[in-house]
């Protein structure tokens, strides 16, 4: 109540529905492929199956979740269920920067068994898919591009370097 009251919404009554947010939203009929759900922290196996079946994309915000102490999304289980995943930053109220690369690095630290390529995909194509932007998210014919590069003399997989915490992205000027 104090959360709502501080925002001038103290008159709004919201009795807890007694079910998970995913089940509640599904019961209301609001889960659909154009819905982008943030965080995905408090979901169980049935919720993951529902999100995948309804085509809902989940935007993970690992630094925000860490800083707020709300838990950690079970990314391997979300992927295994077939839920579309993207990376986000949440906001400056709960994260130090709005740089999605910082969230990608945090996700890599939280899930070292998750491939770097999968995390980079969440930060690029996954976001474009979540927003329905079919011309963005990948370097491919017919797609728009805003390119960046990270200088480094590091042998091995470039995805691993990108998520090492050492990479610093710089925009590429396209004429």
PDB file of C-alpha atoms in Angstrom:
ATOM      1  CA  UNK A   1       0.000   0.000   0.000  1.00  0.00           C
ATOM      2  CA  UNK A   2       2.741   2.525   0.789  1.00  0.00           C
ATOM      3  CA  UNK A   3       4.331   1.892  -2.630  1.00  0.00           C
ATOM      4  CA  UNK A   4       1.062   2.831  -4.352  1.00  0.00           C
ATOM      5  CA  UNK A   5       0.283   5.656  -1.913  1.00  0.00           C
ATOM      6  CA  UNK A   6       3.642   7.338  -2.604  1.00  0.00           C
ATOM      7  CA  UNK A   7       2.688   7.408  -6.281  1.00  0.00           C
ATOM      8  CA  UNK A   8      -0.764   8.854  -5.718  1.00  0.00           C
ATOM      9  CA  UNK A   9      -2.419   5.477  -6.220  1.00  0.00           C
ATOM     10  CA  UNK A  10      -3.300   4.675  -2.620  1.00  0.00           C
ATOM     11  CA  UNK A  11      -6.916   4.201  -3.606  1.00  0.00           C
ATOM     12  CA  UNK A  12      -6.060   1.276  -5.919  1.00  0.00           C
ATOM     13  CA  UNK A  13      -6.799  -2.044  -4.276  1.00  0.00           C
ATOM     14  CA  UNK A  14      -4.848  -5.079  -5.443  1.00  0.00           C
ATOM     15  CA  UNK A  15      -5.564  -8.243  -3.549  1.00  0.00           C
ATOM     16  CA  UNK A  16      -2.811 -10.800  -4.254  1.00  0.00           C
ATOM     17  CA  UNK A  17      -4.206 -13.358  -6.715  1.00  0.00           C
ATOM     18  CA  UNK A  18      -2.649 -16.346  -4.923  1.00  0.00           C
ATOM     19  CA  UNK A  19      -0.867 -17.599  -8.032  1.00  0.00           C
ATOM     20  CA  UNK A  20       2.323 -16.830  -9.921  1.00  0.00           C
ATOM     21  CA  UNK A  21       2.426 -13.657 -12.003  1.00  0.00           C
ATOM     22  CA  UNK A  22       2.687 -15.773 -15.167  1.00  0.00           C
ATOM     23  CA  UNK A  23      -0.391 -17.853 -14.291  1.00  0.00           C
ATOM     24  CA  UNK A  24      -2.277 -14.700 -13.294  1.00  0.00           C
ATOM     25  CA  UNK A  25      -1.384 -12.935 -16.565  1.00  0.00           C
ATOM     26  CA  UNK A  26      -2.265 -16.037 -18.560  1.00  0.00           C
ATOM     27  CA  UNK A  27      -5.638 -16.308 -16.822  1.00  0.00           C
ATOM     28  CA  UNK A  28      -6.288 -12.666 -17.797  1.00  0.00           C
ATOM     29  CA  UNK A  29      -5.417 -13.506 -21.405  1.00  0.00           C
ATOM     30  CA  UNK A  30      -2.578 -11.014 -21.716  1.00  0.00           C
ATOM     31  CA  UNK A  31       0.242 -13.396 -22.657  1.00  0.00           C
ATOM     32  CA  UNK A  32       0.948 -13.212 -26.406  1.00  0.00           C
ATOM     33  CA  UNK A  33       3.949 -13.066 -28.771  1.00  0.00           C
ATOM     34  CA  UNK A  34       4.141  -9.242 -28.706  1.00  0.00           C
ATOM     35  CA  UNK A  35       4.387  -9.162 -24.908  1.00  0.00           C
ATOM     36  CA  UNK A  36       7.861  -8.561 -23.513  1.00  0.00           C
ATOM     37  CA  UNK A  37       8.146  -9.749 -19.910  1.00  0.00           C
ATOM     38  CA  UNK A  38      10.927  -8.289 -17.775  1.00  0.00           C
ATOM     39  CA  UNK A  39      13.207 -10.236 -15.440  1.00  0.00           C
ATOM     40  CA  UNK A  40      11.705 -13.761 -15.419  1.00  0.00           C
ATOM     41  CA  UNK A  41      13.034 -14.333 -11.921  1.00  0.00           C
ATOM     42  CA  UNK A  42      10.134 -15.920 -10.048  1.00  0.00           C
ATOM     43  CA  UNK A  43       8.970 -18.502 -12.592  1.00  0.00           C
ATOM     44  CA  UNK A  44       8.641 -22.254 -12.215  1.00  0.00           C
ATOM     45  CA  UNK A  45       8.621 -25.034 -14.826  1.00  0.00           C
ATOM     46  CA  UNK A  46       4.910 -24.586 -15.583  1.00  0.00           C
ATOM     47  CA  UNK A  47       5.411 -20.820 -15.996  1.00  0.00           C
ATOM     48  CA  UNK A  48       8.329 -21.382 -18.375  1.00  0.00           C
ATOM     49  CA  UNK A  49       6.223 -23.764 -20.459  1.00  0.00           C
ATOM     50  CA  UNK A  50       3.389 -21.231 -20.578  1.00  0.00           C
ATOM     51  CA  UNK A  51       5.714 -18.382 -21.603  1.00  0.00           C
ATOM     52  CA  UNK A  52       7.174 -20.525 -24.398  1.00  0.00           C
ATOM     53  CA  UNK A  53       3.766 -21.757 -25.584  1.00  0.00           C
ATOM     54  CA  UNK A  54       2.394 -18.189 -25.697  1.00  0.00           C
ATOM     55  CA  UNK A  55       5.490 -16.887 -27.518  1.00  0.00           C
ATOM     56  CA  UNK A  56       6.345 -14.368 -24.782  1.00  0.00           C
ATOM     57  CA  UNK A  57       9.915 -13.046 -24.788  1.00  0.00           C
ATOM     58  CA  UNK A  58      11.657 -12.516 -21.459  1.00  0.00           C
ATOM     59  CA  UNK A  59      14.151  -9.679 -21.105  1.00  0.00           C
ATOM     60  CA  UNK A  60      16.752 -10.627 -18.523  1.00  0.00           C
ATOM     61  CA  UNK A  61      18.213  -7.869 -16.327  1.00  0.00           C
ATOM     62  CA  UNK A  62      20.901  -9.691 -14.313  1.00  0.00           C
ATOM     63  CA  UNK A  63      22.582  -6.657 -12.704  1.00  0.00           C
ATOM     64  CA  UNK A  64      19.264  -5.176 -11.617  1.00  0.00           C
ATOM     65  CA  UNK A  65      18.169  -8.510 -10.142  1.00  0.00           C
ATOM     66  CA  UNK A  66      21.494  -8.823  -8.309  1.00  0.00           C
ATOM     67  CA  UNK A  67      21.374  -5.263  -6.982  1.00  0.00           C
ATOM     68  CA  UNK A  68      17.754  -5.526  -5.852  1.00  0.00           C
ATOM     69  CA  UNK A  69      18.282  -8.969  -4.327  1.00  0.00           C
ATOM     70  CA  UNK A  70      15.192 -10.416  -6.026  1.00  0.00           C
ATOM     71  CA  UNK A  71      16.830 -13.610  -7.209  1.00  0.00           C
ATOM     72  CA  UNK A  72      18.260 -14.836 -10.451  1.00  0.00           C
ATOM     73  CA  UNK A  73      16.419 -15.971 -13.563  1.00  0.00           C
ATOM     74  CA  UNK A  74      17.027 -19.664 -14.320  1.00  0.00           C
ATOM     75  CA  UNK A  75      18.410 -18.923 -17.764  1.00  0.00           C
ATOM     76  CA  UNK A  76      19.323 -22.518 -18.674  1.00  0.00           C
ATOM     77  CA  UNK A  77      15.793 -23.668 -17.782  1.00  0.00           C
ATOM     78  CA  UNK A  78      14.195 -20.776 -19.701  1.00  0.00           C
ATOM     79  CA  UNK A  79      16.296 -21.661 -22.761  1.00  0.00           C
ATOM     80  CA  UNK A  80      15.507 -25.356 -22.427  1.00  0.00           C
ATOM     81  CA  UNK A  81      11.786 -24.535 -22.319  1.00  0.00           C
ATOM     82  CA  UNK A  82      12.112 -22.568 -25.554  1.00  0.00           C
ATOM     83  CA  UNK A  83      11.418 -19.120 -24.126  1.00  0.00           C
ATOM     84  CA  UNK A  84      12.758 -16.305 -26.321  1.00  0.00           C
ATOM     85  CA  UNK A  85      15.393 -14.407 -24.328  1.00  0.00           C
ATOM     86  CA  UNK A  86      16.860 -10.933 -24.628  1.00  0.00           C
ATOM     87  CA  UNK A  87      19.085  -8.823 -22.407  1.00  0.00           C
ATOM     88  CA  UNK A  88      18.146  -5.493 -20.879  1.00  0.00           C
ATOM     89  CA  UNK A  89      19.516  -3.081 -18.325  1.00  0.00           C
ATOM     90  CA  UNK A  90      16.324  -2.225 -16.412  1.00  0.00           C
ATOM     91  CA  UNK A  91      17.075   1.353 -15.308  1.00  0.00           C
ATOM     92  CA  UNK A  92      19.598   3.546 -13.537  1.00  0.00           C
ATOM     93  CA  UNK A  93      17.494   3.103 -10.405  1.00  0.00           C
ATOM     94  CA  UNK A  94      18.742  -0.476 -10.154  1.00  0.00           C
ATOM     95  CA  UNK A  95      21.845  -0.713 -12.361  1.00  0.00           C
ATOM     96  CA  UNK A  96      25.043   1.288 -12.511  1.00  0.00           C
ATOM     97  CA  UNK A  97      24.916   1.867 -16.283  1.00  0.00           C
ATOM     98  CA  UNK A  98      22.546   1.431 -19.206  1.00  0.00           C
ATOM     99  CA  UNK A  99      25.195  -0.516 -21.138  1.00  0.00           C
ATOM    100  CA  UNK A 100      23.739  -3.894 -22.129  1.00  0.00           C
ATOM    101  CA  UNK A 101      27.289  -5.257 -22.449  1.00  0.00           C
ATOM    102  CA  UNK A 102      27.615  -4.864 -18.673  1.00  0.00           C
ATOM    103  CA  UNK A 103      24.549  -7.089 -18.267  1.00  0.00           C
ATOM    104  CA  UNK A 104      25.978  -9.585 -20.750  1.00  0.00           C
ATOM    105  CA  UNK A 105      29.179  -9.763 -18.702  1.00  0.00           C
ATOM    106  CA  UNK A 106      27.157 -10.271 -15.507  1.00  0.00           C
ATOM    107  CA  UNK A 107      25.098 -13.016 -17.148  1.00  0.00           C
ATOM    108  CA  UNK A 108      28.327 -14.756 -18.209  1.00  0.00           C
ATOM    109  CA  UNK A 109      29.617 -14.576 -14.622  1.00  0.00           C
ATOM    110  CA  UNK A 110      26.348 -15.955 -13.265  1.00  0.00           C
ATOM    111  CA  UNK A 111      26.165 -18.796 -15.804  1.00  0.00           C
ATOM    112  CA  UNK A 112      29.692 -19.753 -16.892  1.00  0.00           C
ATOM    113  CA  UNK A 113      28.312 -22.904 -18.538  1.00  0.00           C
ATOM    114  CA  UNK A 114      26.188 -20.837 -20.919  1.00  0.00           C
ATOM    115  CA  UNK A 115      27.952 -20.274 -24.228  1.00  0.00           C
ATOM    116  CA  UNK A 116      29.228 -16.792 -24.938  1.00  0.00           C
ATOM    117  CA  UNK A 117      27.617 -16.977 -28.373  1.00  0.00           C
ATOM    118  CA  UNK A 118      24.197 -17.586 -26.763  1.00  0.00           C
ATOM    119  CA  UNK A 119      24.637 -14.551 -24.502  1.00  0.00           C
ATOM    120  CA  UNK A 120      25.741 -12.321 -27.400  1.00  0.00           C
ATOM    121  CA  UNK A 121      22.676 -13.520 -29.320  1.00  0.00           C
ATOM    122  CA  UNK A 122      20.432 -12.483 -26.395  1.00  0.00           C
ATOM    123  CA  UNK A 123      22.035  -9.020 -26.439  1.00  0.00           C
ATOM    124  CA  UNK A 124      21.567  -8.591 -30.193  1.00  0.00           C
ATOM    125  CA  UNK A 125      19.155 -10.731 -32.191  1.00  0.00           C
ATOM    126  CA  UNK A 126      17.195 -11.716 -29.080  1.00  0.00           C
ATOM    127  CA  UNK A 127      16.347  -8.084 -28.379  1.00  0.00           C
ATOM    128  CA  UNK A 128      15.348  -7.427 -31.983  1.00  0.00           C
ATOM    129  CA  UNK A 129      13.109 -10.513 -31.979  1.00  0.00           C
ATOM    130  CA  UNK A 130      11.505  -9.514 -28.675  1.00  0.00           C
ATOM    131  CA  UNK A 131      10.628  -6.107 -30.109  1.00  0.00           C
ATOM    132  CA  UNK A 132       9.504  -7.473 -33.481  1.00  0.00           C
ATOM    133  CA  UNK A 133      12.256  -5.610 -35.334  1.00  0.00           C
ATOM    134  CA  UNK A 134      13.037  -8.043 -38.135  1.00  0.00           C
ATOM    135  CA  UNK A 135      15.547  -5.719 -39.811  1.00  0.00           C
ATOM    136  CA  UNK A 136      17.849  -5.475 -36.762  1.00  0.00           C
ATOM    137  CA  UNK A 137      19.926  -7.720 -34.534  1.00  0.00           C
ATOM    138  CA  UNK A 138      22.230  -9.451 -37.005  1.00  0.00           C
ATOM    139  CA  UNK A 139      24.737  -8.577 -39.680  1.00  0.00           C
ATOM    140  CA  UNK A 140      22.968  -9.963 -42.741  1.00  0.00           C
ATOM    141  CA  UNK A 141      21.734  -8.813 -46.151  1.00  0.00           C
ATOM    142  CA  UNK A 142      18.667  -6.600 -45.906  1.00  0.00           C
ATOM    143  CA  UNK A 143      19.177  -5.707 -42.253  1.00  0.00           C
ATOM    144  CA  UNK A 144      19.991  -2.301 -40.831  1.00  0.00           C
ATOM    145  CA  UNK A 145      23.284  -1.964 -39.026  1.00  0.00           C
ATOM    146  CA  UNK A 146      24.746   0.057 -36.206  1.00  0.00           C
ATOM    147  CA  UNK A 147      28.153  -1.514 -35.799  1.00  0.00           C
ATOM    148  CA  UNK A 148      30.591  -1.446 -32.900  1.00  0.00           C
ATOM    149  CA  UNK A 149      33.989  -3.000 -32.392  1.00  0.00           C
ATOM    150  CA  UNK A 150      36.130  -3.941 -29.435  1.00  0.00           C
ATOM    151  CA  UNK A 151      39.876  -3.740 -29.952  1.00  0.00           C
ATOM    152  CA  UNK A 152      41.837  -6.550 -28.412  1.00  0.00           C
ATOM    153  CA  UNK A 153      44.768  -8.793 -29.141  1.00  0.00           C
ATOM    154  CA  UNK A 154      43.305 -11.868 -27.513  1.00  0.00           C
ATOM    155  CA  UNK A 155      43.431 -15.265 -29.190  1.00  0.00           C
ATOM    156  CA  UNK A 156      40.380 -17.479 -29.068  1.00  0.00           C
ATOM    157  CA  UNK A 157      36.674 -16.976 -29.389  1.00  0.00           C
ATOM    158  CA  UNK A 158      35.749 -13.297 -29.920  1.00  0.00           C
ATOM    159  CA  UNK A 159      32.497 -13.868 -28.003  1.00  0.00           C
ATOM    160  CA  UNK A 160      34.526 -14.898 -24.954  1.00  0.00           C
ATOM    161  CA  UNK A 161      36.609 -11.707 -25.205  1.00  0.00           C
ATOM    162  CA  UNK A 162      33.483  -9.595 -25.606  1.00  0.00           C
ATOM    163  CA  UNK A 163      32.088 -11.016 -22.349  1.00  0.00           C
ATOM    164  CA  UNK A 164      35.370 -10.990 -20.440  1.00  0.00           C
ATOM    165  CA  UNK A 165      34.755  -7.586 -18.885  1.00  0.00           C
ATOM    166  CA  UNK A 166      37.848  -6.260 -20.682  1.00  0.00           C
ATOM    167  CA  UNK A 167      36.200  -5.351 -23.993  1.00  0.00           C
ATOM    168  CA  UNK A 168      35.262  -1.731 -24.583  1.00  0.00           C
ATOM    169  CA  UNK A 169      32.892  -1.122 -27.460  1.00  0.00           C
ATOM    170  CA  UNK A 170      33.400   1.734 -29.869  1.00  0.00           C
ATOM    171  CA  UNK A 171      30.967   2.724 -32.617  1.00  0.00           C
ATOM    172  CA  UNK A 172      31.940   2.202 -36.246  1.00  0.00           C
ATOM    173  CA  UNK A 173      31.243   5.238 -38.388  1.00  0.00           C
ATOM    174  CA  UNK A 174      29.481   4.174 -41.578  1.00  0.00           C
ATOM    175  CA  UNK A 175      29.545   6.619 -44.466  1.00  0.00           C
TER     176      UNK A 175
END
